[in-house]
Structures are given as C-alpha cells and as structure tokens.
CSV table of C-alpha atoms and ligand atoms in Angstrom, one decimal:
chain,number,residue,atom,x,y,z
A,347,MET,CA,72.0,102.1,92.2
A,348,GLU,CA,70.2,98.7,93.3
A,349,ILE,CA,71.5,95.8,91.1
A,350,GLU,CA,70.6,92.2,90.5
A,351,ILE,CA,73.3,89.8,89.9
A,352,SER,CA,72.3,86.1,89.4
A,353,GLY,CA,69.0,86.6,91.2
A,354,ILE,CA,70.4,88.4,94.2
A,355,LYS,CA,69.5,91.8,94.8
A,356,PHE,CA,72.4,94.4,96.0
A,357,LYS,CA,71.6,97.5,97.5
A,358,ASN,CA,74.4,99.0,95.2
A,359,PRO,CA,77.2,97.8,93.4
A,360,VAL,CA,80.1,98.1,95.9
A,361,LEU,CA,80.5,95.1,97.8
A,362,THR,CA,83.1,93.8,100.5
A,363,ALA,CA,85.5,91.4,99.6
A,364,ALA,CA,86.9,88.3,101.4
A,365,GLY,CA,89.6,89.4,103.9
A,366,PRO,CA,90.3,91.5,107.3
A,367,THR,CA,87.2,93.6,106.7
A,368,SER,CA,84.9,90.8,106.3
A,369,LEU,CA,86.5,88.7,109.0
A,370,SER,CA,83.3,88.5,111.4
A,371,GLY,CA,79.5,89.4,111.4
A,372,GLU,CA,80.4,92.3,113.1
A,373,ALA,CA,82.7,93.6,110.7
A,374,LEU,CA,80.4,92.9,108.0
A,375,LEU,CA,78.0,95.2,109.9
A,376,ARG,CA,80.6,97.9,110.0
A,377,ALA,CA,80.8,97.6,106.2
A,378,ALA,CA,76.9,97.6,105.7
A,379,LYS,CA,77.1,101.0,108.0
A,380,GLY,CA,79.7,102.3,105.8
A,381,GLY,CA,77.7,102.0,102.5
A,382,ALA,CA,78.4,98.4,101.1
A,383,GLY,CA,75.9,97.4,98.8
A,384,GLY,CA,76.3,93.5,99.8
A,385,LEU,CA,78.5,91.6,102.0
A,386,VAL,CA,81.0,88.9,101.2
A,387,ALA,CA,82.3,87.1,104.1
A,388,LYS,CA,85.9,86.1,104.8
A,389,THR,CA,86.9,82.5,103.4
A,390,ILE,CA,86.0,79.7,105.6
A,391,CYS,CA,87.2,76.2,105.3
A,392,PRO,CA,87.0,73.2,107.4
A,393,ARG,CA,90.6,73.1,108.2
A,394,ARG,CA,91.8,75.7,110.9
A,395,ALA,CA,93.8,78.4,109.2
A,396,LYS,CA,97.6,78.7,110.0
A,397,VAL,CA,99.0,82.1,109.7
A,398,PRO,CA,102.4,83.6,110.2
A,399,HIS,CA,102.9,86.7,112.6
A,400,PRO,CA,103.0,89.3,111.3
A,401,ASN,CA,100.9,88.6,108.5
A,402,ILE,CA,99.8,92.0,106.9
A,403,ALA,CA,102.2,94.9,105.8
A,404,CYS,CA,102.1,98.3,103.8
A,405,LEU,CA,104.5,97.5,100.9
A,406,HIS,CA,106.3,101.0,101.9
A,407,GLN,CA,106.1,102.4,105.2
A,408,GLY,CA,103.0,104.9,105.4
A,409,ASN,CA,102.4,104.9,101.9
A,410,PHE,CA,98.7,103.3,101.1
A,411,ASN,CA,99.0,103.8,97.4
A,412,ALA,CA,101.9,101.6,97.1
A,413,GLY,CA,99.8,98.4,98.0
A,414,LEU,CA,99.6,95.8,100.7
A,415,ILE,CA,101.2,92.4,101.0
A,416,ASN,CA,99.7,89.7,103.2
A,417,ALA,CA,100.2,86.0,104.1
A,418,GLU,CA,97.1,85.4,105.5
A,419,THR,CA,95.3,82.0,104.5
A,420,TRP,CA,91.6,81.9,105.6
A,421,SER,CA,89.5,82.6,108.5
A,422,GLU,CA,90.9,81.8,111.7
A,423,THR,CA,87.4,81.5,113.2
A,424,PRO,CA,86.1,78.0,113.3
A,425,TYR,CA,83.6,77.5,110.5
A,426,GLU,CA,81.2,76.3,113.1
A,427,GLN,CA,81.2,79.8,114.6
A,428,TRP,CA,80.4,81.0,111.2
A,429,LEU,CA,77.4,78.9,110.9
A,430,ASP,CA,76.0,79.3,114.2
A,431,LYS,CA,76.7,83.1,114.6
A,432,GLU,CA,78.6,85.2,112.1
A,433,TYR,CA,76.2,84.9,109.0
A,434,ARG,CA,73.3,85.5,111.2
A,435,VAL,CA,74.7,88.7,112.5
A,436,ALA,CA,75.7,89.8,108.8
A,437,LYS,CA,72.2,89.1,107.6
A,438,SER,CA,70.8,91.4,110.3
A,439,SER,CA,72.1,94.5,108.0
A,440,GLY,CA,69.4,93.3,105.6
A,441,LEU,CA,71.8,93.3,102.8
A,442,PRO,CA,72.6,90.0,100.8
A,443,VAL,CA,75.3,87.9,102.4
A,444,ILE,CA,77.7,85.8,100.3
A,445,ALA,CA,79.7,83.0,101.9
A,446,SER,CA,83.2,82.6,100.8
A,447,ILE,CA,84.5,78.9,101.0
A,448,GLY,CA,87.4,76.9,100.2
A,449,TYR,CA,89.1,74.9,98.9
A,450,THR,CA,88.9,71.3,97.6
A,451,ALA,CA,85.8,69.5,96.1
A,452,ASP,CA,85.4,67.8,99.2
A,453,GLU,CA,85.7,70.9,101.4
A,454,LEU,CA,83.1,72.7,99.1
A,455,VAL,CA,80.6,69.8,99.3
A,456,PHE,CA,81.0,69.7,103.1
A,457,LEU,CA,80.4,73.5,103.6
A,458,GLY,CA,78.4,74.5,100.7
A,459,PRO,CA,75.1,73.0,102.1
A,460,LYS,CA,75.8,74.0,105.6
A,461,VAL,CA,76.4,77.7,104.7
A,462,GLU,CA,73.3,77.5,102.5
A,463,LYS,CA,71.4,76.4,105.5
A,464,ALA,CA,72.8,79.0,107.6
A,465,GLY,CA,70.9,81.4,105.4
A,466,VAL,CA,73.5,83.1,103.2
A,467,ASP,CA,72.2,84.2,99.8
A,468,GLY,CA,75.2,83.1,97.4
A,469,ILE,CA,78.4,81.4,97.5
A,470,GLU,CA,81.7,82.6,96.3
A,471,PHE,CA,84.4,79.8,96.3
A,472,SER,CA,88.1,80.7,96.0
A,473,THR,CA,90.3,78.9,93.4
A,474,HIS,CA,93.5,80.5,95.0
A,475,TYR,CA,94.9,77.3,96.7
A,476,ILE,CA,93.5,74.6,94.2
A,477,GLY,CA,96.1,74.9,91.5
A,478,LYS,CA,96.1,76.4,87.9
A,479,ASP,CA,94.4,73.4,86.5
A,480,THR,CA,91.3,74.1,84.5
A,481,LYS,CA,89.8,70.4,84.8
A,482,THR,CA,90.4,70.5,88.6
A,483,ILE,CA,88.9,73.9,89.1
A,484,ALA,CA,85.8,72.8,86.8
A,485,GLU,CA,85.4,69.6,88.9
A,486,THR,CA,85.6,71.4,92.2
A,487,ALA,CA,82.8,73.9,90.8
A,488,LYS,CA,80.7,71.1,89.7
A,489,ALA,CA,80.9,69.4,92.9
A,490,LEU,CA,79.9,72.3,94.9
A,491,LYS,CA,77.1,73.4,92.4
A,492,ASP,CA,75.5,69.8,92.4
A,493,SER,CA,75.2,70.1,96.4
A,494,VAL,CA,73.6,73.7,96.7
A,495,SER,CA,70.7,75.6,95.2
A,496,ILE,CA,71.9,79.1,95.9
A,497,PRO,CA,74.0,80.8,93.2
A,498,ILE,CA,77.8,80.1,93.1
A,499,PHE,CA,80.6,82.4,91.8
A,500,ALA,CA,84.1,81.2,91.0
A,501,LYS,CA,86.6,83.7,92.3
A,502,ILE,CA,89.7,83.3,90.1
A,503,SER,CA,93.1,83.9,91.2
A,504,PRO,CA,95.6,85.8,88.7
A,505,SER,CA,98.1,82.9,88.6
A,506,VAL,CA,95.7,80.8,86.2
A,507,GLU,CA,97.4,80.5,82.9
A,508,ASP,CA,94.3,80.9,80.6
A,509,ALA,CA,91.7,82.9,82.2
A,510,LYS,CA,89.4,82.8,79.0
A,511,THR,CA,89.5,79.0,78.7
A,512,LEU,CA,88.9,78.7,82.3
A,513,ALA,CA,85.9,81.2,82.1
A,514,ARG,CA,84.3,79.4,79.2
A,515,THR,CA,84.9,75.9,81.0
A,516,LEU,CA,83.1,77.2,84.1
A,517,GLU,CA,80.2,79.1,82.4
A,518,PRO,CA,77.8,76.3,82.4
A,519,ILE,CA,78.5,75.3,85.9
A,520,VAL,CA,78.6,78.6,88.0
A,521,ASP,CA,76.5,81.6,88.0
A,522,GLY,CA,78.9,84.3,88.0
A,523,MET,CA,82.9,84.8,88.2
A,524,VAL,CA,84.8,87.0,90.5
A,525,ALA,CA,88.3,88.3,89.5
A,526,ILE,CA,90.7,88.6,91.1
A,527,ASN,CA,92.4,87.4,94.0
A,528,THR,CA,95.5,88.8,95.4
A,529,VAL,CA,98.8,88.9,93.0
A,530,GLY,CA,102.0,86.6,93.8
A,531,PRO,CA,103.7,85.2,95.4
A,532,VAL,CA,105.8,88.1,96.1
A,533,PHE,CA,108.6,89.1,98.4
A,534,ALA,CA,109.1,92.1,100.5
A,535,ILE,CA,112.0,93.4,102.9
A,536,ASP,CA,112.1,96.2,105.4
A,537,PRO,CA,115.5,97.7,104.7
A,538,GLN,CA,115.8,98.8,108.2
A,539,THR,CA,115.5,95.5,110.0
A,540,LYS,CA,116.8,93.7,106.7
A,541,LYS,CA,114.1,91.0,107.7
A,542,PRO,CA,111.3,90.2,105.4
A,543,LEU,CA,108.3,92.3,105.9
A,544,LEU,CA,106.0,89.5,107.0
A,545,GLY,CA,106.5,86.5,109.2
A,546,ASN,CA,107.1,84.1,106.3
A,547,SER,CA,109.1,84.7,103.2
A,548,PHE,CA,106.4,84.9,100.3
A,549,SER,CA,103.4,86.8,100.5
A,550,TRP,CA,100.6,88.2,98.0
A,551,LEU,CA,100.0,91.7,96.7
A,552,SER,CA,96.9,93.6,96.7
A,553,GLY,CA,95.7,97.5,96.6
A,554,PRO,CA,96.3,100.2,93.8
A,555,PRO,CA,99.3,98.3,92.2
A,556,ILE,CA,97.2,95.5,90.9
A,557,LYS,CA,94.4,97.4,89.5
A,558,PRO,CA,95.8,96.9,85.9
A,559,ILE,CA,96.2,93.2,86.4
A,560,ALA,CA,92.5,93.0,87.5
A,561,LEU,CA,91.3,94.8,84.7
A,562,ARG,CA,93.1,92.8,82.2
A,563,PHE,CA,91.3,89.6,83.8
A,564,ILE,CA,88.0,91.3,83.6
A,565,VAL,CA,88.3,92.1,80.1
A,566,GLU,CA,89.7,88.4,79.2
A,567,VAL,CA,86.8,86.8,81.5
A,568,SER,CA,83.9,89.2,80.7
A,569,SER,CA,84.6,89.0,76.7
A,570,ALA,CA,84.5,85.1,77.1
A,571,VAL,CA,81.4,84.5,78.9
A,572,LYS,CA,77.9,85.8,79.3
A,573,ILE,CA,77.5,85.2,83.1
A,574,PRO,CA,78.3,88.3,85.2
A,575,VAL,CA,81.9,89.0,86.4
A,576,ILE,CA,82.4,90.9,89.5
A,577,GLY,CA,85.7,93.0,89.8
A,578,VAL,CA,87.9,93.1,92.5
A,579,GLY,CA,91.8,94.7,92.8
A,580,GLY,CA,92.9,98.0,93.4
A,581,ILE,CA,89.6,100.0,93.9
A,582,SER,CA,90.0,103.1,95.9
A,583,SER,CA,87.7,105.5,94.4
A,584,GLY,CA,84.5,105.8,92.2
A,585,LEU,CA,86.4,106.3,89.3
A,586,ASP,CA,88.6,103.2,89.7
A,587,ALA,CA,85.1,101.3,90.4
A,588,ALA,CA,84.0,102.8,86.8
A,589,GLU,CA,87.0,101.5,85.2
A,590,HIS,CA,86.4,98.0,86.5
A,591,ILE,CA,82.9,98.3,84.9
A,592,MET,CA,84.3,99.8,81.4
A,593,ALA,CA,86.5,96.7,81.4
A,594,GLY,CA,83.2,94.5,81.6
A,595,ALA,CA,82.4,94.2,85.5
A,596,SER,CA,78.8,94.3,86.6
A,597,ALA,CA,79.8,95.2,90.4
A,598,VAL,CA,82.9,95.4,92.5
A,599,GLU,CA,84.3,94.2,95.7
A,600,ILE,CA,86.9,96.4,97.9
A,601,CYS,CA,89.4,94.8,100.3
A,602,THR,CA,92.4,96.8,100.6
A,603,THR,CA,91.2,100.2,100.7
A,604,ALA,CA,88.6,99.4,103.1
A,605,LEU,CA,91.1,97.9,105.5
A,606,LEU,CA,93.4,101.0,105.2
A,607,ARG,CA,90.9,103.7,105.1
A,608,GLY,CA,87.8,102.2,106.9
A,609,PRO,CA,84.4,101.1,105.9
A,610,HIS,CA,82.9,104.5,104.9
A,611,ILE,CA,84.9,103.6,101.7
A,612,TYR,CA,82.2,101.6,100.5
A,613,GLY,CA,79.6,104.5,100.5
A,614,LYS,CA,82.3,107.0,99.3
A,615,VAL,CA,83.1,104.8,96.3
A,616,GLU,CA,79.4,104.3,95.6
A,617,LYS,CA,78.5,108.3,95.6
A,618,GLU,CA,81.8,109.0,93.6
A,619,LEU,CA,80.6,106.1,90.9
A,620,VAL,CA,77.2,107.9,90.9
A,621,SER,CA,78.8,111.3,90.2
A,622,PHE,CA,80.8,109.6,87.4
A,623,MET,CA,77.7,108.1,85.7
A,624,GLU,CA,75.8,111.5,86.1
A,625,ALA,CA,78.5,113.2,84.8
A,626,ASN,CA,78.5,110.9,81.6
A,627,GLY,CA,74.9,110.4,81.4
A,628,TYR,CA,74.7,107.0,82.2
A,629,GLU,CA,71.6,105.7,84.2
A,630,ALA,CA,72.7,102.4,84.5
A,631,ILE,CA,75.8,99.9,84.9
A,632,GLY,CA,74.5,98.3,81.6
A,633,ASP,CA,74.9,101.8,79.8
A,634,PHE,CA,78.7,101.6,80.3
A,635,LYS,CA,79.4,98.0,81.0
A,636,GLY,CA,82.6,96.6,79.0
A,637,ILE,CA,82.7,99.9,76.8
A,638,SER,CA,86.5,100.2,76.9
A,639,GLN,CA,87.1,96.6,75.7
A,640,LYS,CA,86.8,97.1,71.9
A,641,GLN,CA,88.1,100.8,71.9
A,642,LYS,CA,91.2,101.6,70.5
A,643,ASN,CA,93.6,104.5,71.6
A,644,GLU,CA,95.7,105.8,68.6
A,645,LEU,CA,98.0,109.0,68.8
A,646,HIS,CA,98.4,110.0,65.0
A,647,ASP,CA,100.0,113.2,65.6
A,648,THR,CA,102.4,115.0,68.0
A,649,PRO,CA,100.8,116.0,71.4
A,650,LYS,CA,100.2,119.6,72.1
A,651,ILE,CA,100.8,121.6,75.2
A,652,THR,CA,97.8,123.8,76.2
A,653,GLU,CA,97.8,127.2,78.4
A,654,GLU,CA,97.1,125.1,81.2
A,655,CYS,CA,100.6,124.6,81.6
A,656,THR,CA,102.1,125.3,85.1
A,657,GLY,CA,105.8,125.2,84.0
A,658,CYS,CA,106.4,122.1,86.6
A,659,ARG,CA,108.8,120.6,83.7
A,660,ILE,CA,107.9,117.1,84.3
A,661,CYS,CA,107.0,116.3,80.9
A,662,GLU,CA,110.2,118.0,79.7
A,663,LYS,CA,112.3,115.7,82.1
A,664,ALA,CA,110.1,112.6,81.2
A,665,CYS,CA,110.5,112.9,77.4
A,666,PRO,CA,112.7,110.2,76.4
A,667,THR,CA,113.8,112.1,73.1
A,668,GLN,CA,114.1,115.6,74.8
A,669,ALA,CA,111.6,116.9,72.3
A,670,ILE,CA,110.1,119.1,74.9
A,671,GLU,CA,110.5,122.7,75.7
A,672,ILE,CA,109.1,124.8,78.3
A,673,GLU,CA,109.7,128.4,78.2
A,674,LYS,CA,108.5,131.3,80.6
A,675,ILE,CA,107.5,134.3,78.1
A,676,GLU,CA,106.0,137.3,80.1
A,677,GLU,CA,105.1,135.2,83.2
A,678,VAL,CA,103.2,132.8,81.2
A,679,TYR,CA,104.6,129.3,80.5
A,680,ARG,CA,104.7,128.2,76.8
A,681,GLY,CA,105.4,124.5,76.0
A,682,SER,CA,106.5,123.1,72.6
A,683,ILE,CA,107.2,119.8,71.1
A,684,SER,CA,109.5,119.2,68.5
A,685,ARG,CA,107.7,117.1,65.5
A,686,GLU,CA,111.2,115.9,64.4
A,687,LYS,CA,112.3,114.6,68.0
A,688,CYS,CA,108.7,113.3,69.2
A,689,THR,CA,108.2,109.7,68.6
A,690,ARG,CA,104.6,109.8,69.8
A,691,CYS,CA,105.3,107.4,72.8
A,692,GLY,CA,102.4,109.5,74.5
A,693,LEU,CA,104.1,109.6,78.0
A,694,CYS,CA,104.0,113.3,78.3
A,695,ILE,CA,100.2,113.2,78.2
A,696,SER,CA,99.8,111.2,81.3
A,697,ALA,CA,103.0,112.4,83.2
A,698,CYS,CA,101.6,115.8,83.4
A,699,PRO,CA,99.8,116.5,86.7
A,700,VAL,CA,97.2,119.2,85.3
A,701,ARG,CA,96.3,117.4,81.9
A,702,ALA,CA,97.8,120.4,80.1
A,703,VAL,CA,99.3,118.1,77.3
A,704,LEU,CA,96.8,116.9,75.2
A,705,PRO,CA,96.7,114.4,72.2
B,916,LIG,C1,94.6,90.6,104.3
B,916,LIG,C2,94.1,90.0,103.2
B,916,LIG,C3,93.1,88.8,103.4
B,916,LIG,C4,92.6,88.3,102.3
B,916,LIG,N1,91.9,87.1,102.5
B,916,LIG,C5,91.2,86.5,101.6
B,916,LIG,C6,90.3,85.4,101.8
B,916,LIG,O1,90.2,84.9,102.8
B,916,LIG,N2,89.9,84.8,100.9
B,916,LIG,C7,89.7,85.3,99.5
B,916,LIG,O2,89.2,84.7,98.6
B,916,LIG,N3,90.4,86.6,99.1
B,916,LIG,C8,91.1,87.2,100.0
B,916,LIG,N4,91.9,88.4,100.0
B,916,LIG,C9,91.8,89.1,98.6
B,916,LIG,C10,90.8,89.9,98.4
B,916,LIG,O3,89.5,89.6,98.8
B,916,LIG,C11,90.8,90.7,97.1
B,916,LIG,O4,90.5,89.8,96.2
B,916,LIG,C12,92.3,91.2,96.7
B,916,LIG,O5,92.8,92.0,97.9
B,916,LIG,C13,92.2,92.3,95.6
B,916,LIG,O6,91.4,93.4,96.1
B,916,LIG,P1,91.9,94.7,96.7
B,916,LIG,O7,93.0,95.1,95.8
B,916,LIG,O8,90.6,95.5,96.9
B,916,LIG,O9,92.5,94.3,98.4
B,916,LIG,C14,92.5,88.9,101.2
B,916,LIG,C15,93.2,90.2,100.7
B,916,LIG,C16,93.9,90.6,101.8
B,916,LIG,C17,94.6,91.8,101.6
C-alpha cells in the first residue's frame, strides 16, 4: 500500500492529522506503531496558543458517532521545542513527517525554512484562521512556497465560499491540498449543567457527522485541479477511507477517531481499506480514485423488499406516504410497497438495517 504524493513516499495512505493525536514526537511515534503510513504533526505558530479549559468534548455523552467539538487552537508546545526535539523524535519512526504551520504570510515565512531545516519532508499550512479571501490565501501560500524547497500542502477550511476557485488559484503555487478542517463555529450545551460544553461559547465540529461535508469538498477540489488532494473528515473505517478516495482523495488523514479509539485505528483502517480493494479487484488507489464523482444514482422504479426482511418494520414507519406494508405469513416476513403510494424518495433502501429493501 506504499504511495507517493508530491515526491513523498508514504508507507500507506492512512496518515495522522494535526490535532491532539499528533501533539508531540511521542504521540506521533504511537501513531506510527498503530499503523499510520505518514505523520502529520500538530500545527505550530510563532505565537503561543491560548486555549479555554475544557476544550474538547463528545457532542453527546459517551456517543463517539455523534462527533466531537473542540476549542483548541494550535500547539501549546513552543515552536522551538518542535524544532529542537519533536520532529526529530517523529522522524525516528522512519515514516515521512509533515509539519503543520500557521497562519499569516509572515508567520509561514518565519517558520517554513526552520521546519525544513529541522528535517521534515513536507509542510501543511492551515488556512483556518486567515479568512475566506482567495487572494489572501494565495498570497500566503506564495510567500511560503518561495521560502522553502520541500512540498507544501494547503489545508482548506470548510468555511471557504468557493472551494473550486480557491483550488484553481492555489494549483500553480502548492504541491497538494488537504480537505477539510473542522466545521463551524458551532455551539453545544450540556443539558444537565445548562452550561456550554466547552470553556468558551463557540467551538468546532469533527468526526463522523462531517464526513459528507468533507466528501463534497474533496469532489469540488479534486475535480478542479490535477494536484493531489488528501481527504480528512469523519473517517472511522476502511469504508470511510474508500469513500474519500472514491470522491477523489489520494490519501487520507484521521484525527477524531484516533483520539477517541486509540492509535491502532490507523492500521485497522488501512487493513479494512485493503480488504475493500481486494473485494472489488482494485490493485492501487488510482484504480478507484474519483470514480463516484461522475456517477448518477437514479431510482426509476418502486423499490422491492426481499426475503432478507426480518420484520423490524423500520421501513414501514419511515415511509412518508405509508406505502410499505410488512406482513408475517407462516413465520416469514413479506413486505410490499404500493406503486400508487410510493414517491420513489428512496429512504426505505438506506433505512433498512439488513439491506432487504433494494432498488
Ligand atoms: C481537538 C482537535 C484539534 C485540532 N487541531 C488542529 C490543528 O492544530 N491544526 C489543524 O490544521 N487541524 C486541527 N484539527 C482538525 C483535524 O486535523 C481535522 O482536519 C478535522 O478534525 C477533521 O478530521 P476528523 O473528522 O478525522 O477529526 C483539530 C481537530 C480536533 C478535533
């Protein structure tokens, strides 16, 4: 599963993302042991980060699928320590290390040459806090590009208004793009305490709920440019990673799931991705990269309920026009969908927990 992106050879396409799971050289070594194919480090900035406490919470108590909110900014470790120690520790894994730096043009020009000298293989720069303006982001990217000789990747925030234009503007400047950062700002309340979930009012959403937003950005960006796009947002399984690739990503990064479930998740996602590829006869990422971009999904006829039906009646309840009837005939469930009532909205197909409703 070795892949090469902008001249950097990754052991496999599942990488760490900037965040708490990459907050030090030791954390990155744990990710390497857990099976990551490359190490993207926590964002550093010449300014010291100021964070509220608490700054990370599960959106719904104990439910990892509901997503995470955070009010972290960038690394609380001084950038000097990253240059003196943390990147070196990460590099001892033998994997490529990508520094993440922020935010203004002056700050990138200050840090870029320093992280290059510290031996990192590439630079991801975050556009999260430099606004939505394409011109400002492009000028910032150009300033960084002119100051270093290693590949640079622009990580885009989902708050940008026109991702396609941004991608096309950045294409001649950067070596690749990363999509997406956290979604927000959002606001969450703990109904027990009646207080905001985090130590300041607004925060940022990540994890499973943002996957469809990430996929939309990957489609938009990767269809607009020829440079590689790394997908990040809501990946918990090999199938999620496969979806990012089918949308147009060349590799993926994981943050939230690795934080909640531990660093073994990188290796698990990679194994599941390999299984998906084997089951579908794909030998390389390139065999299915972007295949879903141009496909249409059309429902021409009323769906059918197959003999796999277990009688849970979820489809019956979810049907907005009461077109579905489930009957139990001699211990076997038989479902039927009225052609007259069915509006072909398609909800029953994905609502069925056992895929017994088919187009
Ligand atoms: C607690 C936390 C801290 C983060 N810190 C950074 C950061 O310093 N720099 C950055 O570019 N992205 C940061 N991110 C965003 C992640 O790298 C990633 O883009 C986002 O969370 C979506 O991926 P996920 O759904 O796998 O978490 C952070 C995310 C979380 C949850």
